[in-house]
Tab-separated table of C-alpha atoms in Angstrom:
chain	number	residue	atom	x	y	z
A	1	ILE	CA	119.427	138.501	191.941
A	2	ASN	CA	122.823	139.224	193.445
A	3	ILE	CA	124.692	136.026	192.686
A	4	SER	CA	127.353	136.706	195.308
A	5	ASN	CA	124.709	136.464	198.068
A	6	ILE	CA	123.736	132.841	197.254
A	7	ASP	CA	126.118	130.326	198.752
A	8	VAL	CA	124.142	127.117	198.083
A	9	VAL	CA	121.509	126.319	195.447
A	10	ILE	CA	119.466	123.124	196.002
A	11	VAL	CA	117.395	121.767	193.116
A	12	ASP	CA	114.922	118.986	193.973
A	13	GLU	CA	113.204	116.485	191.596
A	14	VAL	CA	116.049	117.187	189.225
A	15	SER	CA	115.699	114.047	187.093
A	16	LYS	CA	112.612	115.567	185.391
A	17	SER	CA	114.512	118.753	184.511
A	18	SER	CA	116.348	119.249	181.243
A	19	PHE	CA	119.773	120.855	181.028
A	20	PHE	CA	118.090	124.097	179.930
A	21	ASP	CA	115.890	124.075	183.056
A	22	LEU	CA	118.897	123.550	185.311
A	23	LEU	CA	121.337	125.960	183.713
A	24	ARG	CA	120.000	129.185	185.241
A	25	PRO	CA	119.668	128.021	188.879
A	26	MET	CA	123.056	126.295	188.690
A	27	LEU	CA	124.675	129.608	187.695
A	28	GLN	CA	123.189	131.394	190.709
A	29	GLY	CA	125.167	129.745	193.521
A	30	LYS	CA	128.703	129.083	194.644
A	31	MET	CA	127.714	125.495	195.488
A	32	VAL	CA	125.008	123.433	193.768
A	33	ILE	CA	123.253	120.382	195.250
A	34	LEU	CA	121.141	118.375	192.820
A	35	VAL	CA	118.614	115.975	194.362
A	36	GLY	CA	116.813	113.481	192.147
A	37	ASP	CA	116.468	109.916	190.937
A	38	HIS	CA	117.870	109.072	187.518
A	39	MET	CA	116.144	105.681	187.723
A	40	GLN	CA	112.809	107.448	187.274
A	41	LEU	CA	111.312	109.236	184.276
A	42	PRO	CA	113.466	111.775	182.397
A	43	PRO	CA	112.263	115.155	181.074
A	44	LEU	CA	109.599	115.125	178.347
A	45	TYR	CA	109.567	117.226	175.191
A	46	ASP	CA	106.006	118.438	174.591
A	47	LEU	CA	106.358	118.796	170.805
A	48	LYS	CA	107.935	115.435	170.036
A	49	HIS	CA	104.745	114.122	168.388
A	50	LEU	CA	104.619	116.737	165.635
A	51	ARG	CA	103.670	114.888	162.446
A	52	CYS	CA	105.121	115.131	158.986
A	53	ASP	CA	103.809	112.581	156.499
A	54	GLU	CA	101.941	112.360	153.215
A	55	LYS	CA	98.560	113.044	154.834
A	56	GLN	CA	99.449	115.858	157.192
A	57	SER	CA	102.340	118.048	158.249
A	58	ASP	CA	102.324	119.991	161.496
A	59	PHE	CA	105.224	122.017	160.131
A	60	ASP	CA	103.214	123.667	157.339
A	61	GLY	CA	103.437	127.429	157.587
A	62	LEU	CA	106.357	127.361	160.014
A	63	ASP	CA	109.806	128.776	159.284
A	64	GLU	CA	111.800	125.679	158.335
A	65	ASN	CA	115.026	127.455	159.295
A	66	ILE	CA	113.775	127.515	162.882
A	67	ILE	CA	111.759	124.305	163.123
A	68	ASN	CA	111.545	121.303	160.809
A	69	PRO	CA	111.353	117.527	161.397
A	70	ALA	CA	115.127	117.136	161.695
A	71	LYS	CA	115.506	120.069	164.077
A	72	ASN	CA	112.522	118.916	166.105
A	73	GLU	CA	114.149	115.526	166.608
A	74	GLU	CA	117.360	117.284	167.642
A	75	TYR	CA	115.443	119.383	170.176
A	76	ARG	CA	113.732	116.259	171.485
A	77	LYS	CA	117.052	114.568	172.176
A	78	LEU	CA	118.415	117.670	173.897
A	79	VAL	CA	115.376	118.066	176.143
A	80	GLU	CA	114.756	114.387	176.958
A	81	THR	CA	118.349	113.561	177.820
A	82	CYS	CA	118.517	113.342	181.606
A	83	PHE	CA	121.388	115.690	182.457
A	84	PHE	CA	121.307	114.503	186.074
A	85	LYS	CA	121.887	110.885	184.968
A	86	GLU	CA	124.826	111.872	182.758
A	87	LEU	CA	126.310	113.909	185.571
A	88	TYR	CA	125.756	111.207	188.196
A	89	ASP	CA	127.443	108.571	186.032
A	90	LYS	CA	130.492	110.780	185.365
A	91	VAL	CA	131.286	112.538	188.642
A	92	LEU	CA	133.641	111.115	191.244
A	93	ASP	CA	132.201	108.921	193.978
A	94	SER	CA	133.262	111.573	196.503
A	95	ASN	CA	130.863	114.042	194.855
A	96	LYS	CA	127.711	111.905	194.970
A	97	VAL	CA	125.742	109.903	197.500
A	98	MET	CA	122.698	107.645	197.407
A	99	LEU	CA	119.962	108.333	199.948
A	100	ASP	CA	119.142	104.685	200.604
A	101	ARG	CA	116.593	104.967	203.424
A	102	GLN	CA	112.985	105.092	202.296
A	103	TYR	CA	110.051	106.114	204.479
A	104	ARG	CA	107.239	105.721	201.953
A	105	PHE	CA	106.238	102.073	201.629
A	106	HIS	CA	105.947	98.742	203.398
A	107	SER	CA	108.897	96.335	203.177
A	108	GLN	CA	106.920	93.891	200.988
A	109	ILE	CA	106.506	96.618	198.361
A	110	MET	CA	110.201	97.448	198.704
A	111	LYS	CA	111.138	93.833	197.911
A	112	LEU	CA	109.555	94.163	194.458
A	113	ASN	CA	112.051	96.798	193.394
A	114	PRO	CA	115.040	95.589	191.317
A	115	PHE	CA	116.168	99.064	190.283
A	116	TYR	CA	118.353	99.935	193.271
A	117	HIS	CA	120.212	96.618	193.410
A	118	GLY	CA	119.044	95.718	196.920
A	119	LYS	CA	120.390	98.905	198.515
A	120	LEU	CA	117.068	100.337	199.703
A	121	LYS	CA	116.479	100.155	203.455
A	122	LEU	CA	113.502	100.845	205.692
A	123	GLY	CA	113.655	104.299	207.188
A	124	ASP	CA	113.078	102.937	210.698
A	125	ASP	CA	112.244	99.674	212.454
A	126	ASN	CA	108.595	100.637	213.029
A	127	LEU	CA	107.837	101.641	209.435
A	128	ASP	CA	105.941	98.448	208.544
A	129	ASN	CA	103.564	98.894	211.480
A	130	ARG	CA	102.727	102.407	210.302
A	131	LYS	CA	102.019	101.126	206.778
A	132	ASP	CA	99.229	98.682	207.706
A	133	HIS	CA	96.125	98.910	205.492
A	134	ASN	CA	93.868	96.606	207.588
A	135	ILE	CA	91.900	95.434	204.537
A	136	ASN	CA	90.568	91.895	204.439
A	137	MET	CA	89.029	91.535	200.989
A	138	VAL	CA	87.242	88.227	200.389
A	139	ILE	CA	85.180	87.744	197.197
A	140	ASN	CA	83.087	84.591	196.735
A	141	GLY	CA	85.081	82.862	199.449
A	142	LYS	CA	88.446	83.738	197.833
A	143	THR	CA	90.916	85.904	199.754
A	144	ILE	CA	92.106	88.686	197.477
A	145	ILE	CA	93.728	90.999	200.010
A	146	SER	CA	94.571	90.205	203.617
A	147	PRO	CA	95.907	92.551	206.331
A	148	ASP	CA	99.301	90.838	206.424
A	149	HIS	CA	99.876	91.156	202.672
A	150	HIS	CA	100.708	94.398	200.923
A	151	ILE	CA	101.235	93.212	197.339
A	152	CYS	CA	98.807	91.478	194.977
A	153	PHE	CA	98.763	90.471	191.305
A	154	VAL	CA	95.474	89.991	189.429
A	155	ASP	CA	96.061	87.826	186.349
A	156	CYS	CA	94.014	89.050	183.360
A	157	GLY	CA	95.618	86.718	180.840
A	158	ASP	CA	92.294	86.067	179.066
A	159	SER	CA	91.701	89.759	178.392
A	160	PHE	CA	93.547	91.119	175.365
A	161	GLU	CA	94.558	94.657	174.547
A	162	SER	CA	92.840	96.649	171.809
A	163	ARG	CA	93.304	99.980	170.101
A	164	LEU	CA	90.841	102.784	169.515
A	165	GLU	CA	90.641	103.849	165.893
A	166	ASN	CA	92.742	106.863	164.881
A	167	THR	CA	94.799	106.731	168.089
A	168	THR	CA	98.106	105.237	169.145
A	169	SER	CA	96.826	104.493	172.651
A	170	LEU	CA	95.969	100.991	173.825
A	171	VAL	CA	93.204	99.865	176.158
A	172	ASN	CA	92.241	96.665	177.951
A	173	GLU	CA	88.544	96.454	178.771
A	174	GLY	CA	88.912	93.391	180.997
A	175	GLU	CA	91.516	95.095	183.155
A	176	ALA	CA	89.319	98.198	183.367
A	177	ASP	CA	86.428	96.083	184.666
A	178	VAL	CA	88.704	94.463	187.249
A	179	VAL	CA	89.901	97.886	188.407
A	180	LYS	CA	86.304	99.066	188.813
A	181	ALA	CA	85.418	95.966	190.842
A	182	LEU	CA	88.498	96.407	193.048
A	183	LEU	CA	87.612	100.053	193.673
A	184	ARG	CA	84.123	99.025	194.761
A	185	GLN	CA	85.574	96.512	197.220
A	186	ILE	CA	88.139	99.000	198.517
A	187	ALA	CA	85.426	101.633	198.999
A	188	GLN	CA	83.536	99.207	201.259
A	189	HIS	CA	86.588	98.611	203.410
A	190	VAL	CA	87.971	102.134	203.754
A	191	GLY	CA	84.580	103.812	204.269
A	192	ALA	CA	83.773	107.496	204.458
A	193	LYS	CA	85.709	108.138	207.677
A	194	ASN	CA	88.886	106.329	206.704
A	195	ASN	CA	91.433	108.685	205.174
A	196	LEU	CA	93.235	106.108	203.027
A	197	SER	CA	93.886	107.499	199.569
A	198	VAL	CA	93.705	105.473	196.346
A	199	GLY	CA	95.410	105.892	192.994
A	200	VAL	CA	94.845	104.049	189.721
A	201	ILE	CA	97.914	104.176	187.492
A	202	CYS	CA	97.632	103.221	183.812
A	203	THR	CA	100.425	102.671	181.314
A	204	TYR	CA	98.265	104.291	178.593
A	205	GLY	CA	96.181	107.464	178.667
A	206	MET	CA	93.104	105.931	177.015
A	207	GLN	CA	93.010	103.207	179.672
A	208	ALA	CA	92.773	105.916	182.323
A	209	ALA	CA	89.987	107.583	180.332
A	210	ILE	CA	87.991	104.330	180.051
A	211	ILE	CA	88.309	103.624	183.776
A	212	LYS	CA	87.153	107.154	184.588
A	213	ARG	CA	84.133	106.638	182.328
A	214	LYS	CA	83.276	103.316	183.970
A	215	ILE	CA	83.313	104.719	187.508
A	216	ARG	CA	81.914	108.194	186.778
A	217	ASN	CA	78.342	107.492	187.937
A	218	ASP	CA	79.036	104.639	190.340
A	219	LYS	CA	77.315	105.636	193.594
A	220	SER	CA	79.249	103.051	195.595
A	221	LEU	CA	82.418	105.097	194.957
A	222	ILE	CA	80.964	108.455	195.978
A	223	ASP	CA	83.172	108.757	199.082
A	224	LEU	CA	86.343	107.926	197.160
A	225	ARG	CA	85.464	110.246	194.263
A	226	ASN	CA	84.969	113.295	196.496
A	227	ARG	CA	86.752	116.055	194.588
A	228	ALA	CA	87.328	118.085	197.719
A	229	THR	CA	89.441	115.367	199.346
A	230	GLU	CA	90.952	113.885	196.137
A	231	ARG	CA	91.057	110.457	197.775
A	232	LEU	CA	90.887	108.797	194.336
A	233	ILE	CA	92.996	109.755	191.336
A	234	VAL	CA	93.053	107.901	188.003
A	235	SER	CA	95.920	108.885	185.707
A	236	THR	CA	99.009	107.734	183.795
A	237	VAL	CA	102.429	106.716	185.083
A	238	ASP	CA	103.984	109.931	183.807
A	239	ASP	CA	101.494	112.106	185.674
A	240	PHE	CA	102.028	110.181	188.917
A	241	GLN	CA	105.751	110.889	189.239
A	242	GLY	CA	106.249	112.841	192.456
A	243	ASP	CA	102.873	111.708	193.851
A	244	GLU	CA	102.061	108.899	196.280
A	245	ARG	CA	98.939	107.127	197.577
A	246	ASP	CA	98.125	104.682	200.358
A	247	ILE	CA	96.754	102.186	197.821
A	248	ILE	CA	97.825	101.918	194.183
A	249	ILE	CA	96.141	99.817	191.500
A	250	LEU	CA	98.402	99.503	188.446
A	251	SER	CA	96.773	98.555	185.129
A	252	MET	CA	99.473	97.213	182.800
A	253	VAL	CA	97.137	97.025	179.699
A	254	ARG	CA	99.539	95.069	177.494
A	255	ASN	CA	98.518	91.598	176.315
A	256	PRO	CA	98.657	91.384	172.507
A	257	MET	CA	97.023	88.412	170.810
A	258	ALA	CA	100.084	88.242	168.566
A	259	TRP	CA	102.532	87.206	171.271
A	260	LYS	CA	101.538	83.526	171.059
A	261	ARG	CA	101.636	83.471	167.269
A	262	PRO	CA	105.055	82.854	165.678
A	263	GLY	CA	106.115	85.537	163.238
A	264	ARG	CA	103.647	88.155	164.499
A	265	ASN	CA	105.166	91.461	165.601
A	266	TYR	CA	104.183	93.714	168.494
A	267	ASN	CA	105.848	96.666	170.161
A	268	LEU	CA	106.411	96.606	173.902
A	269	ASP	CA	107.350	100.334	174.041
A	270	PHE	CA	106.022	101.772	177.324
A	271	ILE	CA	106.376	98.736	179.571
A	272	LYS	CA	110.014	98.164	178.557
A	273	ALA	CA	111.024	101.561	179.970
A	274	TYR	CA	112.523	100.713	183.354
A	275	GLU	CA	112.032	104.310	184.550
A	276	ARG	CA	108.273	104.023	183.984
A	277	ILE	CA	108.043	100.684	185.827
A	278	ASN	CA	110.054	102.091	188.713
A	279	VAL	CA	107.788	105.121	189.068
A	280	ALA	CA	104.660	102.952	188.993
A	281	ILE	CA	105.685	100.476	191.702
A	282	THR	CA	107.084	103.130	194.064
A	283	ARG	CA	103.886	105.221	194.387
A	284	PRO	CA	102.037	103.125	197.055
A	285	ARG	CA	102.527	103.472	200.797
A	286	ARG	CA	100.490	100.510	202.093
A	287	LEU	CA	99.157	98.330	199.269
A	288	LEU	CA	100.062	97.677	195.616
A	289	ILE	CA	97.724	95.738	193.312
A	290	ILE	CA	99.080	95.008	189.823
A	291	VAL	CA	96.459	94.111	187.210
A	292	GLY	CA	97.938	92.480	184.110
A	293	ALA	CA	98.564	89.405	181.988
A	294	LYS	CA	100.878	87.281	184.122
A	295	GLU	CA	102.219	84.885	181.485
A	296	PHE	CA	102.806	87.585	178.878
A	297	LEU	CA	104.587	89.924	181.290
A	298	ALA	CA	106.705	87.140	182.801
A	299	ARG	CA	107.784	85.634	179.481
A	300	LYS	CA	107.960	88.524	177.056
A	301	ALA	CA	108.268	91.843	178.903
A	302	CYS	CA	112.009	91.840	179.570
A	303	VAL	CA	113.786	95.105	180.264
A	304	ASP	CA	117.211	96.543	179.517
A	305	LEU	CA	118.251	97.460	183.053
A	306	PRO	CA	121.273	99.499	184.190
A	307	ASP	CA	123.671	97.767	186.543
A	308	GLU	CA	125.306	99.497	189.512
A	309	ASN	CA	127.800	101.147	187.152
A	310	GLY	CA	125.128	102.481	184.813
A	311	LYS	CA	125.769	99.964	182.022
A	312	LEU	CA	122.658	98.447	180.456
A	313	LYS	CA	122.127	94.754	181.051
A	314	PRO	CA	119.825	93.489	178.260
A	315	ASN	CA	116.643	91.435	178.644
A	316	VAL	CA	116.333	91.331	182.417
A	317	PRO	CA	113.085	89.480	183.373
A	318	VAL	CA	111.914	92.265	185.694
A	319	PHE	CA	108.224	91.349	185.602
A	320	GLN	CA	108.946	87.671	186.121
A	321	ASN	CA	110.877	88.590	189.265
A	322	ILE	CA	108.137	90.940	190.477
A	323	ILE	CA	105.454	88.276	190.035
A	324	SER	CA	107.658	85.717	191.790
A	325	VAL	CA	108.018	87.990	194.824
A	326	ILE	CA	104.263	88.633	194.912
A	327	ASN	CA	103.588	84.898	194.708
A	328	LYS	CA	105.840	84.382	197.733
A	329	GLU	CA	104.995	87.457	199.827
A	330	GLY	CA	101.448	88.321	198.752
A	331	HIS	CA	98.515	87.070	196.693
A	332	VAL	CA	98.303	86.077	193.014
A	333	VAL	CA	94.659	85.751	191.949
A	334	PHE	CA	92.690	85.592	188.695
A	335	MET	CA	90.294	88.108	187.228
A	336	ASP	CA	87.506	85.520	187.491
A	337	ASP	CA	88.005	85.706	191.262
A	338	ILE	CA	87.058	89.375	191.121
A	339	ILE	CA	84.447	89.693	188.365
A	340	ASP	CA	82.283	87.427	186.234
A	341	PHE	CA	84.605	87.856	183.290
A	342	GLY	CA	82.762	85.469	180.968
A	343	LYS	CA	79.609	87.574	180.785
A	344	GLU	CA	80.996	91.016	180.237
A	345	THR	CA	84.587	91.323	179.123
A	346	ARG	CA	85.237	88.746	176.446
A	347	LYS	CA	83.620	91.093	173.947
A	348	VAL	CA	84.720	94.496	172.726
A	349	ASN	CA	82.221	96.957	174.132
A	350	ASN	CA	83.100	99.866	171.843
A	351	PRO	CA	82.220	99.331	168.159
A	352	LYS	CA	85.044	101.676	167.145
A	353	GLN	CA	87.571	99.489	168.948
A	354	ARG	CA	89.544	96.794	167.204
A	355	ARG	CA	91.683	93.939	168.476
A	356	ILE	CA	95.419	93.925	167.866
A	357	LYS	CA	95.936	90.791	165.808
């Protein structure tokens, strides 16, 4: 490439790119425009989970002068540091701008978002009308979704998380059953001729796998599960960045038994990452349904959130605020309103699964 012939280089989705990814294209142009969102997920280092303990070492047989646990951690930090965020925080205001008009989702979904400090605006005055979903979901006389509401929270406080043996991934069987029931209801409303797309986002990979298993042979979902149209996708938050769907069901998974027991420890890891929450709640166009444990999320899942100047403000009750907005603007319902929870989900269905005490 003749560098002198390139006046402007534009790099999109730059927040997911490491410094090494950006270095070459940035050297190709006289002017560089980086477009991204540092409030979403940063780059990921594929080899960060290499093990080195008494039982097993993934570094056996490798040249320790090139790769060893210490160097691997150094590489992880280099790759997973969001260069775009560092640059955005440091450059002069005259060299950066926020694109504050969004054309993706309904205004009720926009109100949930605390990550842009109230600066997001609707792209045009008619956007809400174009984001109607026209679903009126009533189960056993209880209104779950109505056409005028675009946000819903399903409280699964009685369903606790569990862990599959020999994995670090968590699952929540009760939430998975609720998701399956919601998909069945949605399938009835959207029908074969309706082009509304649906996405199920899970905070843990094994939760996505369990939901896929539960719906694999469900004939009532045959139209949604058509591989040719890809109207239904079940995956993790990380895999959904850059994607969008008309309807998103978000399975939060987390609800440890230990949180109500003084002195018991539990790790909030994934759901405390504000970038991951932001990605999850900005994927829907018309309808967002959050499935989770309301009391646990509201009381315990606080987040260290950057202010407008990029400084972290500790223990912001993000989920409490989200649930409050849904309670005001949408519907907050219980899992018993959707499925007969008592018969099926109070037990652990997989014998290899154990509760987190």
